[in-house]
Short mmCIF file of N, CA and C in Angstrom, two decimals:
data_model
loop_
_atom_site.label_atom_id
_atom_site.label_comp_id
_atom_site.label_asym_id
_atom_site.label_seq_id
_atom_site.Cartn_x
_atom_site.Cartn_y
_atom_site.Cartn_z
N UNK A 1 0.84 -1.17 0.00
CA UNK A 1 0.00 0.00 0.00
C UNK A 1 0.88 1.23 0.00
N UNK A 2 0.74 2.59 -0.36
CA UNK A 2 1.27 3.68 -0.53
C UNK A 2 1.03 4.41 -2.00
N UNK A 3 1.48 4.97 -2.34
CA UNK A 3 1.18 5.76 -3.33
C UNK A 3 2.98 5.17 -4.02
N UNK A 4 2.72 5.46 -5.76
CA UNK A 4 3.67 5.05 -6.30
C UNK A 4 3.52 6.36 -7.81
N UNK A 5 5.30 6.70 -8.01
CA UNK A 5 4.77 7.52 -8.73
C UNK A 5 6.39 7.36 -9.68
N UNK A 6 5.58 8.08 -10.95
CA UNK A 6 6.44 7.21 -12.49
C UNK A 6 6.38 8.84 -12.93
N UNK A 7 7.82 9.21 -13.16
CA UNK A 7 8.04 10.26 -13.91
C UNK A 7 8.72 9.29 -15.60
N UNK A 8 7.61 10.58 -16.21
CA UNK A 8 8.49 10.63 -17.92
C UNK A 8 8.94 11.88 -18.15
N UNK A 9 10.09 11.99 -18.39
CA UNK A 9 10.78 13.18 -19.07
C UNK A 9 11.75 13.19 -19.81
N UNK A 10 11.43 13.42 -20.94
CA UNK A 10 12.26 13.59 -22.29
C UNK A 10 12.33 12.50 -22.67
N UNK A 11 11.22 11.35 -22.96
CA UNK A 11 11.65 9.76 -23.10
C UNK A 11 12.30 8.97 -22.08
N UNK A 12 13.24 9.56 -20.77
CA UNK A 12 13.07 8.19 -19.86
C UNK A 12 11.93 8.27 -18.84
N UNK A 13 12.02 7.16 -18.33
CA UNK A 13 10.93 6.77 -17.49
C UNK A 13 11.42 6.60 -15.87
N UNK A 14 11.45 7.33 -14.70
CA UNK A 14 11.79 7.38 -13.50
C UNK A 14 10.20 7.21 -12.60
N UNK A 15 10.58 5.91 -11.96
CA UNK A 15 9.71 5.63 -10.77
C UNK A 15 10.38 5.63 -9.82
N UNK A 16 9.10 5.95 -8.62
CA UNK A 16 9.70 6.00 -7.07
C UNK A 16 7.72 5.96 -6.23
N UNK A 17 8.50 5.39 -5.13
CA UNK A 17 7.40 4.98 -4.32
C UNK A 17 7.04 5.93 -3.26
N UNK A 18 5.53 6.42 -2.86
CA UNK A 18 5.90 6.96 -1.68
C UNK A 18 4.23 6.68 -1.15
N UNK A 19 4.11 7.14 0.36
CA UNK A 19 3.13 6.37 0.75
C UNK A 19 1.60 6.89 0.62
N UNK A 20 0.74 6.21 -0.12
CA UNK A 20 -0.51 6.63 -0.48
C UNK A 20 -1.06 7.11 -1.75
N UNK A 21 -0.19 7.28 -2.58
CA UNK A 21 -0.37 8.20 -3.72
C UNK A 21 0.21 7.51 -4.65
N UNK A 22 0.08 7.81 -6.01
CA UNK A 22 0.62 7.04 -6.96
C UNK A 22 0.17 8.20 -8.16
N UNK A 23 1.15 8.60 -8.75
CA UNK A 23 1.45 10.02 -9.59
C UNK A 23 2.63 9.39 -10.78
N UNK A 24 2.23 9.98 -12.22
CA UNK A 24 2.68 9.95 -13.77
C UNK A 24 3.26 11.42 -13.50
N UNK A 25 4.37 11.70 -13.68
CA UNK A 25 4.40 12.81 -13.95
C UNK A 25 5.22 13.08 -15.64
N UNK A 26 4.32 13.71 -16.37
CA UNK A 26 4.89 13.42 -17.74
C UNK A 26 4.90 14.74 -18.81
N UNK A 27 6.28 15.50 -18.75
CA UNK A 27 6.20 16.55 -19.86
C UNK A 27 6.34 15.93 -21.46
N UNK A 28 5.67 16.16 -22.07
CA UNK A 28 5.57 16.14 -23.74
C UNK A 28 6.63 17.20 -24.27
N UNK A 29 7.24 16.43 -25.03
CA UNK A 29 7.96 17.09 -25.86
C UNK A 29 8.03 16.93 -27.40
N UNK A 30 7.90 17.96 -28.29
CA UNK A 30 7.80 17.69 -29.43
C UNK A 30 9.21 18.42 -29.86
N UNK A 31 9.82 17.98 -30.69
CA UNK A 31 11.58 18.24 -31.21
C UNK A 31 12.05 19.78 -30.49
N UNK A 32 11.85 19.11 -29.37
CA UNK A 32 12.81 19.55 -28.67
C UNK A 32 12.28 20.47 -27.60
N UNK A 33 10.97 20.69 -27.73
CA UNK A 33 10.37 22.08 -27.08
C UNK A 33 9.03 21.46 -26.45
N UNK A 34 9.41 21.78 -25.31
CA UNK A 34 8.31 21.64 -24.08
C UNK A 34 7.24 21.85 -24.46
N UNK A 35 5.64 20.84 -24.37
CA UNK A 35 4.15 21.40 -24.89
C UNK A 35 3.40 21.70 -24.15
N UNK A 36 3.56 20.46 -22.87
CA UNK A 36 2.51 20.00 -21.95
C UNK A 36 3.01 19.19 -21.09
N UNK A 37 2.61 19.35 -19.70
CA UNK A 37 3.25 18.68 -18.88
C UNK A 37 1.72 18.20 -18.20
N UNK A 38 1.74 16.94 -17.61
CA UNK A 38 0.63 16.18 -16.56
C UNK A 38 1.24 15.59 -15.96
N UNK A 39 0.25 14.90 -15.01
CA UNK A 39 0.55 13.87 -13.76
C UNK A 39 -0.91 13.25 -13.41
N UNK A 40 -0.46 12.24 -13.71
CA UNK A 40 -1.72 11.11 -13.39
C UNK A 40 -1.54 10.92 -12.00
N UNK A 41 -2.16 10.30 -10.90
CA UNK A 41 -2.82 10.27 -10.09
C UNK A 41 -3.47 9.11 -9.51
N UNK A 42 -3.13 7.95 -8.56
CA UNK A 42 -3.82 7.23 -7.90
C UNK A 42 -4.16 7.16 -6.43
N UNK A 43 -4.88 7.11 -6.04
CA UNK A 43 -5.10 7.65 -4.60
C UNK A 43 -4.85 6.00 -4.08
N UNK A 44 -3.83 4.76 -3.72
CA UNK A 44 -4.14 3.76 -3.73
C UNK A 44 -5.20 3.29 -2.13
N UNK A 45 -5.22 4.29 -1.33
CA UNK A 45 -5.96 4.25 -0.28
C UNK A 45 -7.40 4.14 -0.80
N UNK A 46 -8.05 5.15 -1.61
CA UNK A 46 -9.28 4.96 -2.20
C UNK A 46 -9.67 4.29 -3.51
N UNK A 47 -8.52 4.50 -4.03
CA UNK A 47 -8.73 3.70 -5.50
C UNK A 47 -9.18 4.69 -6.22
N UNK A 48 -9.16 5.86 -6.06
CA UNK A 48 -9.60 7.04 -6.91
C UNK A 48 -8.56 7.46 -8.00
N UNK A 49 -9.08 8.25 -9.13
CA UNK A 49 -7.47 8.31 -9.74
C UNK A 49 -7.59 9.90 -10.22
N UNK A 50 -6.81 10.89 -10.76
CA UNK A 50 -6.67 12.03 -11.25
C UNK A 50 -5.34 12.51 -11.74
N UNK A 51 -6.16 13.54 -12.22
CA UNK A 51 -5.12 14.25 -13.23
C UNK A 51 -4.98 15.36 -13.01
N UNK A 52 -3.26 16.36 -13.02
CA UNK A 52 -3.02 17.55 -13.25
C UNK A 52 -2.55 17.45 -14.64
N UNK A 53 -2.65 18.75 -14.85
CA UNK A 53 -2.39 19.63 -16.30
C UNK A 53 -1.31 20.82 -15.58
N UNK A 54 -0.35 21.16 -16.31
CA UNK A 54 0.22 22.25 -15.98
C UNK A 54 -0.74 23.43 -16.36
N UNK A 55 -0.80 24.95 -16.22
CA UNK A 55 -1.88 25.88 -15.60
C UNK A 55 -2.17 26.47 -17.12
N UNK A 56 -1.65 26.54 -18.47
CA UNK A 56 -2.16 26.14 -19.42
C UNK A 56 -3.20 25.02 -20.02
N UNK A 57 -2.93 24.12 -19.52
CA UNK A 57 -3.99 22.79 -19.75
C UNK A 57 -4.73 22.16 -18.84
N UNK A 58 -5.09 23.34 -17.85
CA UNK A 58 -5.91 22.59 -16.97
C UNK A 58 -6.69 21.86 -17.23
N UNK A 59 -7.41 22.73 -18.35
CA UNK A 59 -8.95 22.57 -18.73
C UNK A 59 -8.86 21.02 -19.69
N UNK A 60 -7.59 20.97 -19.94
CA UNK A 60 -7.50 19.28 -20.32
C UNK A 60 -7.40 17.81 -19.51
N UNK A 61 -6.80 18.52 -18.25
CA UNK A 61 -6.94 17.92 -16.72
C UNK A 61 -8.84 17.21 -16.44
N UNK A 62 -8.63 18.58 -16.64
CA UNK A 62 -10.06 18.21 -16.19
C UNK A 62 -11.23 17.75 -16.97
N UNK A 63 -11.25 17.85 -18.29
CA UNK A 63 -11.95 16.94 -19.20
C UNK A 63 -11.56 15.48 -18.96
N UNK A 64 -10.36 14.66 -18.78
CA UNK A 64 -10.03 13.89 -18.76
C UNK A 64 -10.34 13.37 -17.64
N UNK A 65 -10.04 13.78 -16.62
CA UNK A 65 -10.75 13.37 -15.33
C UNK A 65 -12.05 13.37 -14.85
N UNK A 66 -12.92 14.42 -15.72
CA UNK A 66 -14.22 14.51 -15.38
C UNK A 66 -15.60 13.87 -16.24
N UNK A 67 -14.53 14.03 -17.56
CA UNK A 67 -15.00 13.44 -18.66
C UNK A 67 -15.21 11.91 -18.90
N UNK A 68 -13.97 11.66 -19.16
CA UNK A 68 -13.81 10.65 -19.51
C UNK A 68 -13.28 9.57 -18.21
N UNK A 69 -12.58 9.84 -17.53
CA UNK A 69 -12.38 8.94 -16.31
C UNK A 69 -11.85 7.91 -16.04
N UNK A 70 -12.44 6.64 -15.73
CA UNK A 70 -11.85 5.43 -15.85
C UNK A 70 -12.73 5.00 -16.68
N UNK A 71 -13.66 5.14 -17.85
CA UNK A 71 -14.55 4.94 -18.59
C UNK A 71 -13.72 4.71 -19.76
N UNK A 72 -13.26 3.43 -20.61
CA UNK A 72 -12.05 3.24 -21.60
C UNK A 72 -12.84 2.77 -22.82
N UNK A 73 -14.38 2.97 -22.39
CA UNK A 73 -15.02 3.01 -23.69
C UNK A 73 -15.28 4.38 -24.38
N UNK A 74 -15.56 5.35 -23.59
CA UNK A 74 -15.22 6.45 -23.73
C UNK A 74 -14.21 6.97 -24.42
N UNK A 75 -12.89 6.69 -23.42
CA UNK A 75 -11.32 6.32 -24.68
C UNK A 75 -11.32 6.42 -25.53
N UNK A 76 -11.54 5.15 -25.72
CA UNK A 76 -11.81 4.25 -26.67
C UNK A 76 -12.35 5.23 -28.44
N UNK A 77 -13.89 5.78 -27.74
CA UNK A 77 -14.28 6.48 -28.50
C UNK A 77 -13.67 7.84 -29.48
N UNK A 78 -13.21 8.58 -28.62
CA UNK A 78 -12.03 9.86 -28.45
C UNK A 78 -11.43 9.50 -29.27
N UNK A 79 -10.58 8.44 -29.08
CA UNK A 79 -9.38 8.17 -29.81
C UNK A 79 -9.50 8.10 -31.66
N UNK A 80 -10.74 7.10 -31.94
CA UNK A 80 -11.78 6.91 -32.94
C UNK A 80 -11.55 8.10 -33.75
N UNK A 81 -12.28 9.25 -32.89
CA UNK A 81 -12.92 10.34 -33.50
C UNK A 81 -11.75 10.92 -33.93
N UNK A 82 -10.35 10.61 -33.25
CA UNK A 82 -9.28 11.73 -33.42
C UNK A 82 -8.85 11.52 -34.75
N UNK A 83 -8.64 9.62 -34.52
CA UNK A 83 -7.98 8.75 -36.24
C UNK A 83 -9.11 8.93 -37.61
N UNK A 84 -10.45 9.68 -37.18
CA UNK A 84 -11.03 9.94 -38.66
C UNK A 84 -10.48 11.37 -38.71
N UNK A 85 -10.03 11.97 -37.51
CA UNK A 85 -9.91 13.60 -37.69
C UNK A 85 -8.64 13.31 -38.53
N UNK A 86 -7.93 12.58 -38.52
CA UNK A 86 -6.57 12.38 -39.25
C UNK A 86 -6.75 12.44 -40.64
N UNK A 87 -7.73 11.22 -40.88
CA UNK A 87 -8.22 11.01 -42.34
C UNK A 87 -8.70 11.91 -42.96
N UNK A 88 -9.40 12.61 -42.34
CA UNK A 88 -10.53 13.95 -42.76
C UNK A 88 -9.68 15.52 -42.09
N UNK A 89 -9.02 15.93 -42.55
CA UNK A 89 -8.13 17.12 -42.27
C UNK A 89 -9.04 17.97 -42.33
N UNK A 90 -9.58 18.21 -43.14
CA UNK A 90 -10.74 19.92 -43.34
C UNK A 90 -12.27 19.41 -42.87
N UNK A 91 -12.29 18.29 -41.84
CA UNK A 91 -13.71 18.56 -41.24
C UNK A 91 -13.13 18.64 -39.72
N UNK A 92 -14.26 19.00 -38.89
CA UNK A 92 -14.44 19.51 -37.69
C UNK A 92 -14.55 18.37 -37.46
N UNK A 93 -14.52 17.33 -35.98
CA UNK A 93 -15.46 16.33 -34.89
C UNK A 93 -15.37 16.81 -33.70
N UNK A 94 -16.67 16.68 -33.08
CA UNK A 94 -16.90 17.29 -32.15
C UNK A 94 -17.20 16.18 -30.98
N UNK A 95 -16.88 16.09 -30.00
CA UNK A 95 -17.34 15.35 -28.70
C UNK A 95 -17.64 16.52 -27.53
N UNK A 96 -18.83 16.06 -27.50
CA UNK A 96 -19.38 16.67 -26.48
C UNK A 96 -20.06 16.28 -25.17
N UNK A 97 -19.41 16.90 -24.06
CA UNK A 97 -19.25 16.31 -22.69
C UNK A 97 -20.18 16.89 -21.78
N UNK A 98 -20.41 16.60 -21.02
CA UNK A 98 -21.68 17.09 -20.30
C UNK A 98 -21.56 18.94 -19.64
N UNK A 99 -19.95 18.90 -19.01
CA UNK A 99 -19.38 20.59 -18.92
C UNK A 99 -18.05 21.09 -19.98
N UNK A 100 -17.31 19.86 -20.68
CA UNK A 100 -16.40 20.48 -21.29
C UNK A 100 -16.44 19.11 -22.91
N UNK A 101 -16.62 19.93 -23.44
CA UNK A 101 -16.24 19.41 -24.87
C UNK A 101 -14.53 19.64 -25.60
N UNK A 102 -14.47 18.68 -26.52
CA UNK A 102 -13.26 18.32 -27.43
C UNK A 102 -13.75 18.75 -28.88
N UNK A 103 -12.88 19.27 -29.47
CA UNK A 103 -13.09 19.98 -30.66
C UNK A 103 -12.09 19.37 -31.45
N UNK A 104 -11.85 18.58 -32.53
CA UNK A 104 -11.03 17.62 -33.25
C UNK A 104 -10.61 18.82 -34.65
N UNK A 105 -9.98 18.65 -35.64
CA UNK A 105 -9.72 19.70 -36.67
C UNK A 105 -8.12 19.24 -36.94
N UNK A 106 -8.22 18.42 -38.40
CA UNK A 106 -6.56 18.07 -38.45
C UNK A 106 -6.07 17.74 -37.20
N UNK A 107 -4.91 18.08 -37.15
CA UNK A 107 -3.88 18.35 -36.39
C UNK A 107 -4.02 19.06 -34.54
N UNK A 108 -4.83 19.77 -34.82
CA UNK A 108 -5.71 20.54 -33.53
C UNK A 108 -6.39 19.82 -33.06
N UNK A 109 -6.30 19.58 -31.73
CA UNK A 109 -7.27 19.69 -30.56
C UNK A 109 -7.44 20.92 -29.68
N UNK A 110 -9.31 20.81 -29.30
CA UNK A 110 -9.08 21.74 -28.38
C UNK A 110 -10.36 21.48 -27.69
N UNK A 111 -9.95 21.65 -26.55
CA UNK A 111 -10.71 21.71 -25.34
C UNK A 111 -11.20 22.89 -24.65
N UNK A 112 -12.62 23.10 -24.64
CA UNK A 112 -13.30 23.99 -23.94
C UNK A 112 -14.77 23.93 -22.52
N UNK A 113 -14.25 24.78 -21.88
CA UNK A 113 -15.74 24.25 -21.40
C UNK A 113 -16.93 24.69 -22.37
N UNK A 114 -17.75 23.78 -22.11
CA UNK A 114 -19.23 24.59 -23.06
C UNK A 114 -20.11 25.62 -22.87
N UNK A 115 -19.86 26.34 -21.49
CA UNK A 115 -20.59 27.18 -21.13
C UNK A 115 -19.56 28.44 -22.39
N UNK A 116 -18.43 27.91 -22.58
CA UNK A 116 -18.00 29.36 -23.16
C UNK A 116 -18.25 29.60 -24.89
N UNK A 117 -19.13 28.27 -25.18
CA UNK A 117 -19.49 28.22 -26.95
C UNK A 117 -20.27 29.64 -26.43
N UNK A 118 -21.23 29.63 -25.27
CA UNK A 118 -22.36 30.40 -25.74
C UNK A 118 -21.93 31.58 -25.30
N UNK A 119 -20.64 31.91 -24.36
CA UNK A 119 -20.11 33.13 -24.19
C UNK A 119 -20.03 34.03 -25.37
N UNK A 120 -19.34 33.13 -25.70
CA UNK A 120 -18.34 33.65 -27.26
C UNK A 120 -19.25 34.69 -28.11
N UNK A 121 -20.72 34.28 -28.41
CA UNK A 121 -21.14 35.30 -29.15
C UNK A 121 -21.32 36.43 -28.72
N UNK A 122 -21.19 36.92 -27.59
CA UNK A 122 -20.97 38.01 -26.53
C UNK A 122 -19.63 38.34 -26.69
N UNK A 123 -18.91 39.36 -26.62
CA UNK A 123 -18.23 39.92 -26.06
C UNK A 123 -17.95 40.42 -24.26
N UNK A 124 -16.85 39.02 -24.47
CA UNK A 124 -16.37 39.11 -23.14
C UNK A 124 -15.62 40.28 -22.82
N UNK A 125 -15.64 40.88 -20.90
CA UNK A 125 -14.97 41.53 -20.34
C UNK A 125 -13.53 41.19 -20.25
N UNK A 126 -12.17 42.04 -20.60
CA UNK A 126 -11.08 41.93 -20.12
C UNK A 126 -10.97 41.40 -18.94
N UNK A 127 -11.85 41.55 -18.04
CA UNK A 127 -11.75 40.97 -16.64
C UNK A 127 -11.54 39.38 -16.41
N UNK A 128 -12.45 38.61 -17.30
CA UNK A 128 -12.36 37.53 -17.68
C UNK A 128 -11.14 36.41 -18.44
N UNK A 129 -10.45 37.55 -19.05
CA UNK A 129 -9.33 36.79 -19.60
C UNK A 129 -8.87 36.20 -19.21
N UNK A 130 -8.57 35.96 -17.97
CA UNK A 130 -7.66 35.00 -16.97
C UNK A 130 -8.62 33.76 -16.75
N UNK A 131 -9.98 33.92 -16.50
CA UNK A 131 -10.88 32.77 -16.39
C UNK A 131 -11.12 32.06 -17.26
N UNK A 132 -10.92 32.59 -18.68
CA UNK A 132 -10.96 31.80 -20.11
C UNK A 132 -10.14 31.27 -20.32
N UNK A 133 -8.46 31.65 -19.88
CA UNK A 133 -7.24 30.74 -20.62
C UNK A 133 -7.75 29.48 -19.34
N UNK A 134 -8.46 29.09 -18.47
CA UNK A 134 -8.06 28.75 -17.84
C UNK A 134 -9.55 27.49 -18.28
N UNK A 135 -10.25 28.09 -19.19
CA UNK A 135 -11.45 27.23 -19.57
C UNK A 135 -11.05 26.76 -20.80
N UNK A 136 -9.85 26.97 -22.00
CA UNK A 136 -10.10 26.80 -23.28
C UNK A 136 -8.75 26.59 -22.88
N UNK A 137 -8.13 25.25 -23.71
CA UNK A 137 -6.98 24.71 -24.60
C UNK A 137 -6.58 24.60 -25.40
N UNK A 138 -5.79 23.88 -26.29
CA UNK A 138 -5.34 23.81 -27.23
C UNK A 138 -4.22 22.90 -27.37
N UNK A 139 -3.82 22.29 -28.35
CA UNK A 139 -2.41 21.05 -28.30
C UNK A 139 -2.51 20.44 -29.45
N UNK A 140 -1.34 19.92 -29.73
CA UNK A 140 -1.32 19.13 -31.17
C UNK A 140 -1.92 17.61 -30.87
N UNK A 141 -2.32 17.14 -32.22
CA UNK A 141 -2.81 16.04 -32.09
C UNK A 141 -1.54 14.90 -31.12
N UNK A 142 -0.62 14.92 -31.79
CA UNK A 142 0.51 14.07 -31.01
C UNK A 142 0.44 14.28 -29.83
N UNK A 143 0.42 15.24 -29.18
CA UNK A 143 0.98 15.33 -27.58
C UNK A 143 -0.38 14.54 -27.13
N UNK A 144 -2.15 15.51 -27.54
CA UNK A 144 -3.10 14.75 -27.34
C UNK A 144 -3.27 12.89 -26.82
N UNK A 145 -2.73 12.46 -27.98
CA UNK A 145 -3.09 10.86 -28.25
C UNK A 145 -1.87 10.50 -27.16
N UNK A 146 -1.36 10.83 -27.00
CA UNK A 146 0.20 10.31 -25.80
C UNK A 146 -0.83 10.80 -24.49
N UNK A 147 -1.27 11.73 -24.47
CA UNK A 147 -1.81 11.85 -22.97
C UNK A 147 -2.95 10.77 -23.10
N UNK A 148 -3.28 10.67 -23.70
CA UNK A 148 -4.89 9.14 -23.50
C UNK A 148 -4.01 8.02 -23.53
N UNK A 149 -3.28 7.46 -24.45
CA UNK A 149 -2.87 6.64 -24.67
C UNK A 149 -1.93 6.24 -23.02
N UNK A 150 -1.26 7.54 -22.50
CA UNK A 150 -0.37 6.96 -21.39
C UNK A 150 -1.83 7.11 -20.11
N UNK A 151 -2.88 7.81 -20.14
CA UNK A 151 -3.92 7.43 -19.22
C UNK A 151 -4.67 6.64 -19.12
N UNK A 152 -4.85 5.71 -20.77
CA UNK A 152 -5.62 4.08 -20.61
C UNK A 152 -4.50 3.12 -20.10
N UNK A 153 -3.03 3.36 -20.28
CA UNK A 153 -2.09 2.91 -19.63
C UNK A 153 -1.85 2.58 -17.85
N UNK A 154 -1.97 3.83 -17.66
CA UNK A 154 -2.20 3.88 -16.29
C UNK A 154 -3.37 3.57 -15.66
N UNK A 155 -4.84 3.81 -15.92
CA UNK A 155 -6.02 2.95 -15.83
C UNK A 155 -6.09 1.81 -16.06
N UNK A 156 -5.40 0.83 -17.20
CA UNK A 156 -5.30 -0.67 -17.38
C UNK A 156 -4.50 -1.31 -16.09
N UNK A 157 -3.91 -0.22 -15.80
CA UNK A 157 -2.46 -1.10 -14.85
C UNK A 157 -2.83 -0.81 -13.55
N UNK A 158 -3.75 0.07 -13.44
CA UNK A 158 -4.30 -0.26 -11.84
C UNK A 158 -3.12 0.81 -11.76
N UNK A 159 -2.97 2.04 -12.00
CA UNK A 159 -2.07 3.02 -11.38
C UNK A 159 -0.53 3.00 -11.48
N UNK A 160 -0.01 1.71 -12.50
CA UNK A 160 1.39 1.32 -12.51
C UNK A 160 1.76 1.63 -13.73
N UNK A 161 2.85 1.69 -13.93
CA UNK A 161 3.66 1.41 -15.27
C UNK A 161 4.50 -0.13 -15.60
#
């Protein structure tokens, strides 16, 4: 029992144990330049699991955790939608989540909450700017499919690598 936690950075892989918790911690890198950094999450006391996003991608944190979950049909699905977004470059796919939707487009992903589709036709206050980067994402398809792909990883394995 304890928490166990698996750093990736820059392609190697560093684990270490500590008690109660069990944490991925994993920056993406695309040739050469930092995208996105997370950390998966097992609570092994409750069996609960989660995700950080560094303060750019929260809002991907939290789709993933709120969204989709330990639900790998769900995954499953996502993943689907991303490999026709591949095939189909100039159409949109859309998944839509009960507070935050995925927006597919080539190469692009992006993540928003949905309360802010209906912002948008409004003109938002400057005041807000800080509450929006913090609702809307963005990331390349690659870094995307590595964060699902290493979170059905860590969900298959019961929190391990």
């Amino acid at each position: 029992m304890g928490i166990f936690r698996s750093v990736y950075f820059a392609g190697h892989h560093l684990s270490k144990y500590r008690e109660g918790v069990c944490d991925i911690l994993a920056p993406l890198w695309i040739g050469g330049v930092f995208t996105m950094e997370f950390e998966f999450i097992k609570n092994t006391l409750l069996g609960e699991y989660a995700v950080r996003c560094n303060m750019e991608h929260q809002i991907v944190g939290r789709w993933l955790q709120e969204e989709i979950g330990q639900d790998l049909a769900k995954l499953k699905h996502v993943l689907t939608l991303i490999d026709k977004a591949e095939q189909s470059p100039a159409q949109e796919f859309l998944w839509t989540g009960r507070e935050i939707s995925l927006l597919v487009q080539g190469d692009e992903i992006t993540v928003q909450e949905n309360a802010l589709a209906y912002e948008s036709e409004h003109e938002l206050e400057t005041d807000f700017a800080l509450y929006d980067s913090e609702s809307i994402a963005a990331c390349g398809r690659e870094d995307f499919v590595a964060l699902l792909t290493q979170w059905q990883s860590f969900i298959q394995n019961q929190g391990r690598f």
